[in-house]
Coordinates of C-alpha atoms and ligand atoms in Angstrom, one line a residue:
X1 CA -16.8 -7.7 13.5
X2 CA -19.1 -6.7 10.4
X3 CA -18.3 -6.5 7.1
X4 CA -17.7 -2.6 6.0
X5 CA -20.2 -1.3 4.0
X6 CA -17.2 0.1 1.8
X7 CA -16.7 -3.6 1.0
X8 CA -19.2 -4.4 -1.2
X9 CA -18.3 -4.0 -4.9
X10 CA -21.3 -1.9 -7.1
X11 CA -22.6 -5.0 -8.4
X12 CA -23.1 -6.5 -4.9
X13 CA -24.4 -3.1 -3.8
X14 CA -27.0 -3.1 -6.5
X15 CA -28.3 -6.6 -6.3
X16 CA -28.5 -6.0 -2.0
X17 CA -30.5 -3.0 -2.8
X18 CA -32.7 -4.6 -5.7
X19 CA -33.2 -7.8 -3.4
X20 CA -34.4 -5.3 -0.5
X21 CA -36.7 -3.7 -3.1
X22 CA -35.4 -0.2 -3.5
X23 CA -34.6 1.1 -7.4
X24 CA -31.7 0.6 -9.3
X25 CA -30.2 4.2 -9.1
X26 CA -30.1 4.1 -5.2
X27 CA -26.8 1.9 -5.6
X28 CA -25.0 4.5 -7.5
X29 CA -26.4 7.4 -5.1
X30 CA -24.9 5.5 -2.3
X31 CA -21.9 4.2 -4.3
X32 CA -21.2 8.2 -4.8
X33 CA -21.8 9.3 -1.4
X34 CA -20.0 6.6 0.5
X35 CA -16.5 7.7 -1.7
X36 CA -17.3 11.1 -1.1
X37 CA -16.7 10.6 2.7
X38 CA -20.3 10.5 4.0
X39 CA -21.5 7.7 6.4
X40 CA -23.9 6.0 5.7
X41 CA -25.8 8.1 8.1
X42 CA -24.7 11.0 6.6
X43 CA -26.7 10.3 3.1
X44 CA -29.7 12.3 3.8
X45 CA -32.0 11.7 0.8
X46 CA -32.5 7.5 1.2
X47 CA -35.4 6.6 3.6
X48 CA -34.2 5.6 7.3
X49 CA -35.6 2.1 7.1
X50 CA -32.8 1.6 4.5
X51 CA -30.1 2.7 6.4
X52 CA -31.1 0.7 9.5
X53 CA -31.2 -2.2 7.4
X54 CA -28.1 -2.1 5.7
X55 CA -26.4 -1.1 9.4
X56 CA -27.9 -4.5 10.4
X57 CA -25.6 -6.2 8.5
X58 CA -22.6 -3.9 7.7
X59 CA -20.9 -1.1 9.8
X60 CA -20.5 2.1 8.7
X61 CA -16.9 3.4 7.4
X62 CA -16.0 4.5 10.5
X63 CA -12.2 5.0 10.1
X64 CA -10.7 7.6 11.8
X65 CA -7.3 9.7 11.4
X66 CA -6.7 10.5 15.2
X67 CA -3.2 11.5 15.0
X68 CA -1.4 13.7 11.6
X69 CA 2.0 14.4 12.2
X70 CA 3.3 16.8 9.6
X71 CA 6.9 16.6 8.3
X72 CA 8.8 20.0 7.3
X73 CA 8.9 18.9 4.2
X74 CA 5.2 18.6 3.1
X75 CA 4.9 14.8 4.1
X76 CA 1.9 14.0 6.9
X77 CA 2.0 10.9 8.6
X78 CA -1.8 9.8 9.5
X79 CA -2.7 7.4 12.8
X80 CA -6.0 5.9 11.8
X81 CA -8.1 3.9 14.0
X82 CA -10.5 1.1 12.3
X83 CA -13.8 -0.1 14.2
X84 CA -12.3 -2.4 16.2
X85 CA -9.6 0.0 17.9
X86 CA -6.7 -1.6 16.0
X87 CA -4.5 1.0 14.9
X88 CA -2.6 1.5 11.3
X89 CA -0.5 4.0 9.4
X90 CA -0.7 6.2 6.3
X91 CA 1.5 8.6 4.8
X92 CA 0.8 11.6 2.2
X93 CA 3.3 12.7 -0.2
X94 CA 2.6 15.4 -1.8
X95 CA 3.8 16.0 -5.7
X96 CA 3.3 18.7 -8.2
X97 CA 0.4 16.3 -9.8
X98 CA -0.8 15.8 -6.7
X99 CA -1.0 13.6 -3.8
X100 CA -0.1 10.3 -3.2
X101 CA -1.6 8.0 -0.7
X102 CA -0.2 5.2 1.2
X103 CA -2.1 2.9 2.7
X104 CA -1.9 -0.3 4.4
X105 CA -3.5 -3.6 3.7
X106 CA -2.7 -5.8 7.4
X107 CA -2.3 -4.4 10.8
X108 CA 1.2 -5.3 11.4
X109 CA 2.9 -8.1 9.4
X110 CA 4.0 -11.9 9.5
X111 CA 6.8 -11.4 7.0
X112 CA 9.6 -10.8 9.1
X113 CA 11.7 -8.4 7.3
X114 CA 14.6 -7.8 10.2
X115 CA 15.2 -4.0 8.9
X116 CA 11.2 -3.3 9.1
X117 CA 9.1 -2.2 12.0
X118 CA 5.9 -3.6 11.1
X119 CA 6.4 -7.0 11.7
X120 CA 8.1 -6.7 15.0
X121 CA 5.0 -7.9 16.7
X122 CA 3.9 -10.4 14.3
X123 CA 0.4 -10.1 12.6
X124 CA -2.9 -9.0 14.2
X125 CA -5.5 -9.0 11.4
X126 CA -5.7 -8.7 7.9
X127 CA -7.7 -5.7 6.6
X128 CA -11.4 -6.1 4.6
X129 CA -11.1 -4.5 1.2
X130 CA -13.6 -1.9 2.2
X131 CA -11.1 -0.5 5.1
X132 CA -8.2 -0.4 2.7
X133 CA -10.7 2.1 0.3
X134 CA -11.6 3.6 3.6
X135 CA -8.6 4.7 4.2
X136 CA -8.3 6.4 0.9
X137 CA -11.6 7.8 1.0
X138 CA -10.7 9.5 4.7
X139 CA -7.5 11.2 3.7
X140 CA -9.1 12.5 0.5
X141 CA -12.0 14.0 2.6
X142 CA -9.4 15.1 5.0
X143 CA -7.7 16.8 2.0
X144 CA -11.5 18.5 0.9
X145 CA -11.3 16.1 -1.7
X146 CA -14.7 15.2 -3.1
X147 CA -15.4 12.1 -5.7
X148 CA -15.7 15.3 -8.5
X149 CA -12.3 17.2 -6.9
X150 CA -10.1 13.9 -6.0
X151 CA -7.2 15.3 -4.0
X152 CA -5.4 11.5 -3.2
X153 CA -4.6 11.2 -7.1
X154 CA -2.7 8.1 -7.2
X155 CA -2.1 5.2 -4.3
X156 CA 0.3 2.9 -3.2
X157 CA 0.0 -0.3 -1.4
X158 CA 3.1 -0.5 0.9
X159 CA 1.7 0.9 4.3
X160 CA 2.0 -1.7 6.9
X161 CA 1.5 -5.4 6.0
X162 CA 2.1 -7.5 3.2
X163 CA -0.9 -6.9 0.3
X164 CA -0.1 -10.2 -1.4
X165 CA -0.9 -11.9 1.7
X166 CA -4.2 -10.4 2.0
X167 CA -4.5 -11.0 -1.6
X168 CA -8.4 -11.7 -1.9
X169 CA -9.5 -8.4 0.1
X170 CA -6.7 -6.3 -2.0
X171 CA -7.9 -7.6 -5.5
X172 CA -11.4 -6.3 -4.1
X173 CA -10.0 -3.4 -2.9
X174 CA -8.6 -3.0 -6.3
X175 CA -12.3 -3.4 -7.8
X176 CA -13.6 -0.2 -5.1
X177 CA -11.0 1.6 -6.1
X178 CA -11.5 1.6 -9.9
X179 CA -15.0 1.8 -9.9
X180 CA -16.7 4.5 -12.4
X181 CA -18.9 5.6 -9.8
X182 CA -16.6 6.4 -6.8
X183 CA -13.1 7.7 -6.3
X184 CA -13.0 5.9 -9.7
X185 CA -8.7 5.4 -10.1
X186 CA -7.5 4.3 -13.1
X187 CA -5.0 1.1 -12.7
X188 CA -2.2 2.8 -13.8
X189 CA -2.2 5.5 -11.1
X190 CA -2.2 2.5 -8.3
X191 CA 1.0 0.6 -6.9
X192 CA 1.3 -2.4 -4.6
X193 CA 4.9 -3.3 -3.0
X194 CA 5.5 -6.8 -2.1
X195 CA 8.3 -8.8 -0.9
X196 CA 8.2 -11.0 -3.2
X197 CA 5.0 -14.2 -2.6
X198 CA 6.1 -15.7 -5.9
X199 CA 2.8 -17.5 -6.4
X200 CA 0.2 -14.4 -5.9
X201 CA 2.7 -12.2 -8.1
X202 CA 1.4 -14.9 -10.8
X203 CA -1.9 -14.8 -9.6
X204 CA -2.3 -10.7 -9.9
X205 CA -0.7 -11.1 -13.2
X206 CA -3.5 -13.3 -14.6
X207 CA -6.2 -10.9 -12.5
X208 CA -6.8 -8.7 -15.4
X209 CA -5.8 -5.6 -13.1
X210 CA -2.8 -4.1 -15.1
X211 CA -1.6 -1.7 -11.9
X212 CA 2.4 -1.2 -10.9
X213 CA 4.7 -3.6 -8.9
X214 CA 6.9 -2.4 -6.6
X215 CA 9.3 -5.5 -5.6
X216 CA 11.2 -5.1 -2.4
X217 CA 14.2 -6.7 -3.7
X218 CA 17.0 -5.4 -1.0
X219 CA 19.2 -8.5 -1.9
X220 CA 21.5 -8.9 -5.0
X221 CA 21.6 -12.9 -3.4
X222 CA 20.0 -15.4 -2.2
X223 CA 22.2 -15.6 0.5
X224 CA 22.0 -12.1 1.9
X225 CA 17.8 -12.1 1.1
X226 CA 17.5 -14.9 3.2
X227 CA 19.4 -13.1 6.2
X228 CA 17.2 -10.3 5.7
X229 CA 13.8 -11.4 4.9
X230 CA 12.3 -14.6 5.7
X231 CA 10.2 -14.9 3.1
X232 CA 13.3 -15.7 1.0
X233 CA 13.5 -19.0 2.8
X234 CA 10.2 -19.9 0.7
X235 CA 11.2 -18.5 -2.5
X236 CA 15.0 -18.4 -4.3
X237 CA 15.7 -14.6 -5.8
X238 CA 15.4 -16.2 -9.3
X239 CA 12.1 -17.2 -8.7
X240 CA 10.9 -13.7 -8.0
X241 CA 12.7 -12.3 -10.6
X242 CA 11.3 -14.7 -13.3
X243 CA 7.9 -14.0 -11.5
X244 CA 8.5 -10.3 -12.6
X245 CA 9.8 -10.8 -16.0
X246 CA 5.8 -13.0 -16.0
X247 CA 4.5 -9.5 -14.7
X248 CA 5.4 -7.5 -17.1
X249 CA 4.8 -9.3 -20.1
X250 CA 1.2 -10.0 -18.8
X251 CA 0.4 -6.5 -17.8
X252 CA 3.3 -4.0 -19.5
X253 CA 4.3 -2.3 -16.6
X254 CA 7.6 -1.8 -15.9
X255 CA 8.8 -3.3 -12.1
X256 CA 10.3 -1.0 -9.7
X257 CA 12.4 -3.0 -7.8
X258 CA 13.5 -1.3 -4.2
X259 CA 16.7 -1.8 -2.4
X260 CA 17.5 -1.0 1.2
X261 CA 21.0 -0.4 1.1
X262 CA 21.9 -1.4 4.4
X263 CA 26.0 -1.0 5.6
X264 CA 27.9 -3.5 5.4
X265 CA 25.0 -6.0 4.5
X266 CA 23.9 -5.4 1.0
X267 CA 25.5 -2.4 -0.3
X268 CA 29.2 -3.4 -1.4
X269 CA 30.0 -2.5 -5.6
X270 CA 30.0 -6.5 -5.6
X271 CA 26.5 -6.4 -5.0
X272 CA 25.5 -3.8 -7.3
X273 CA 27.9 -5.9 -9.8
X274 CA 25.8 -9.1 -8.7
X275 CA 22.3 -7.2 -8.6
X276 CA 22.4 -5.7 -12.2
X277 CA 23.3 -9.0 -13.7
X278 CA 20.6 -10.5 -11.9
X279 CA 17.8 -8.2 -13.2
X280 CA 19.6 -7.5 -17.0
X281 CA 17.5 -7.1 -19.3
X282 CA 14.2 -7.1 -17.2
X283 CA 12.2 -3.8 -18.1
X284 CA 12.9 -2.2 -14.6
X285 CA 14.3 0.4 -12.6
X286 CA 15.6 0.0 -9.1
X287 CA 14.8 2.5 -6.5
X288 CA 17.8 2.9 -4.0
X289 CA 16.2 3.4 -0.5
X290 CA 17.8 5.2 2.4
X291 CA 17.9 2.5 5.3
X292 CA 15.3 4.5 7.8
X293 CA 16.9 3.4 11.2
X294 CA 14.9 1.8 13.7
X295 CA 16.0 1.6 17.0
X296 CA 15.1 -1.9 17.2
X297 CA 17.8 -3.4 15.5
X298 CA 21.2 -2.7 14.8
X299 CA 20.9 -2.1 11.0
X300 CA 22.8 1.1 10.3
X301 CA 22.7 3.3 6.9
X302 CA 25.5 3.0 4.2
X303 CA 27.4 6.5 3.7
X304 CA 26.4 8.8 1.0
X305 CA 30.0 7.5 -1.2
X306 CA 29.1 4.2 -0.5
X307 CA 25.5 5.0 -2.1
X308 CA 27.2 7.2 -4.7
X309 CA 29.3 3.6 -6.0
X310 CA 26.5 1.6 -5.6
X311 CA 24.4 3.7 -7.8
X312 CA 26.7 4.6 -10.2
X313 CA 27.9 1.0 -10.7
X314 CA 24.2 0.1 -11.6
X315 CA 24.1 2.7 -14.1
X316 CA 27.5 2.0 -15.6
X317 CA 25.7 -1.9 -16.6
X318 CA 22.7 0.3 -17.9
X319 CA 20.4 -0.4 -15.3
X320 CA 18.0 2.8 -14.7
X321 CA 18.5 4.1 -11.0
X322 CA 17.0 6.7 -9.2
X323 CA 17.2 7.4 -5.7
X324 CA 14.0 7.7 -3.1
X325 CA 13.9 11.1 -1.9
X326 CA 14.0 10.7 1.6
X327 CA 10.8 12.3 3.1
X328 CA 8.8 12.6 6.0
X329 CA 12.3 11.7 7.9
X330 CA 11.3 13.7 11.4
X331 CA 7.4 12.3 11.6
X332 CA 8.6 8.3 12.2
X333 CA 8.6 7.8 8.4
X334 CA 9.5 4.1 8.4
X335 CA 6.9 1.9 8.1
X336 CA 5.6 1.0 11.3
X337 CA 7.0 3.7 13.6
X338 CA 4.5 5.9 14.3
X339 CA 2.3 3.1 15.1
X340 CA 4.5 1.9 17.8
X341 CA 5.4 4.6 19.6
X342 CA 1.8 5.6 20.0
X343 CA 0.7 2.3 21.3
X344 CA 3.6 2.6 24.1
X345 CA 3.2 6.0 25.2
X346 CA -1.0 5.0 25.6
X347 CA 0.8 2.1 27.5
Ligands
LIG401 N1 5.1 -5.7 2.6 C1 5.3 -4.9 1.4 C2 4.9 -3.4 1.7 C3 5.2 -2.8 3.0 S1 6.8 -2.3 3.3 C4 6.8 -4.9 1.0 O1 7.5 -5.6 1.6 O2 7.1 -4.3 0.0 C5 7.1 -0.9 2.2 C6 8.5 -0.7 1.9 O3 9.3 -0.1 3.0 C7 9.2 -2.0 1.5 O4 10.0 -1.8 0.4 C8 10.0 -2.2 2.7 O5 11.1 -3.1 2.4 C9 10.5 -0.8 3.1 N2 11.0 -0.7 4.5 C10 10.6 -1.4 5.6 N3 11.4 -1.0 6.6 C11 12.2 -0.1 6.2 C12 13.2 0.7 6.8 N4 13.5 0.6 8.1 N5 13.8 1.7 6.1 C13 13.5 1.8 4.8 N6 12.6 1.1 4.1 C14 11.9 0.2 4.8

């Protein structure tokens, strides 16, 4: 498969065109057009020769939302399908600032959480950096968003797959993304949930790019982590935490931790007892997630007292707590879903 065009950073843009002889400002006129939605196709005003050149060696963004399911309560759940016919999800929540995006960075996942849908088939690919911007630059065209009129105003890595193990493609991604001459994000409107790869936590840290972590906690113990998430069989809990007190003091951004609270597996007051000893004094909050049930597994959601005593517990140590409002819940919100369903009813 060829490299997206969308993959190449500005710089490498301008020295392909340069080297192919065309002027300097081409590369921004492209850069523009490209984030603006257009195929490369599309861009009327560059000579044909160009584009038949470039489309030699890279492939047009030719992502494609063939399925939006739209939830009562503002949410839309995209289907997107990528050159190759492999499908992946994206969901858009919509806020009084404006949208958020999220996008994936793998189709499916080798991570193995046991609660999570996207993994139950293992991994099929890892996305290029210009698909993961190709799905931003999609939804916001979807959305009549232009480069000048963004609509998608802030994103957030925690679509299907694991970014952190894709982590050369997503610290380009993060280059695309924050580029002054397309969709041009600033770092601080960009998240990335990860389960925890202790090394390319550190990695991102020293990367210069001082966006948000989102740390799927969901444990308050070794122990119960490691019967949830395999990953946690390569790294112990206080390895990840000390990896996200490094975070913060590198970058300044305060970790959101998120927590599953899963009945009768992670979501007794013990564990919130445990959990805000474990993260004390760490500048966090922890987002308390309604289990989404899948139907493959057995992993039920906690009642809304037993959420009440977790939460409350948490605050009463003077840990900052919020709650995930719970949307999209009728559209196969949980990660992975929607993708599933529509590869067994093609079946
Ligand atoms: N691999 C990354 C990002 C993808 S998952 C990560 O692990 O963070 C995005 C978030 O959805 C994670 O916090 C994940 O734990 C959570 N999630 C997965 N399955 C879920 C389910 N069934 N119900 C609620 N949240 C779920």
């Amino acid at each position: 498969m060829k490299e997206s065009i969308l993959s190449l950073t500005y710089d490498e843009l301008k020295t392909e065109l340069v080297n192919l002889g065309q002027p300097k400002y081409r590369a921004e006129q492209i850069y523009y057009e490209l984030h603006n939605g257009k195929q490369l196709n599309e861009i009327s005003n560059i000579p044909q020769t160009l584009k038949q050149t470039l489309l030699e060696t890279y492939q047009d963004n030719t992502i494609e939302i063939i399925k939006v399911q739209k939830s009562t309560d503002g949410t839309q759940k995209f289907l997107y399908k990528l050159a190759d016919d492999n499908l992946i999800e994206g969901v858009l929540m919509q806020y009084k600032f404006g949208y958020t995006l999220c996008v994936s960075s793998q189709v499916g996942c080798r991570m193995g959480c046991k609660f999570c849908a996207s993994g139950l088939d293992g991994l099929v690919r890892s996305l290029q950096a210009g698909e993961i911007m190709g799905q931003v630059i999609v939804a916001n065209k979807y959305l009549a968003g232009t480069v000048k009129e963004r609509k998608v105003t802030n994103i957030v890595l925690m679509g299907s797959g694991e970014p952190l193990d894709n982590y050369n493609n997503v610290l380009k991604f993060l280059n695309l993304a924050t580029n002054k001459y397309g969709l041009y994000y600033a770092e601080r409107n960009i998240s990335l949930s990860t389960c925890g790869l202790v090394s390319n936590i550190i990695k991102l840290a020293d990367s210069g790019y001082k966006i948000n972590i989102c740390l799927s906690l969901h444990a308050s113990n070794n122990e119960v982590r490691k019967n949830i998430m395999n990953v946690a069989k390569g790294y112990e809990i206080s390895e990840v935490i000390n990896a996200c007190k490094y975070y913060f003091e590198k970058t300044g951004r305060r970790i959101l931790f998120e927590y599953i609270l899963i009945d009768n597996v992670n979501s007794s007051k013990q564990n919130a007892l445990e959990l805000a000893k474990l993260i004390k004094g760490l500048n966090c909050i922890v987002n308390l997630i309604n289990l989404n049930e899948v139907k493959e597994n057995n992993f039920k959601r906690c009642s809304p007292d037993t959420q009440k005593t977790f939460a409350e517990t948490l605050k009463e140590k003077g840990i900052n707590v919020t709650t995930r409002r719970s949307l999209g819940n009728d559209i196969d919100g949980a990660c992975g879903q929607l993708r599933r369903r529509f590869i067994k009813e093609q079946n």
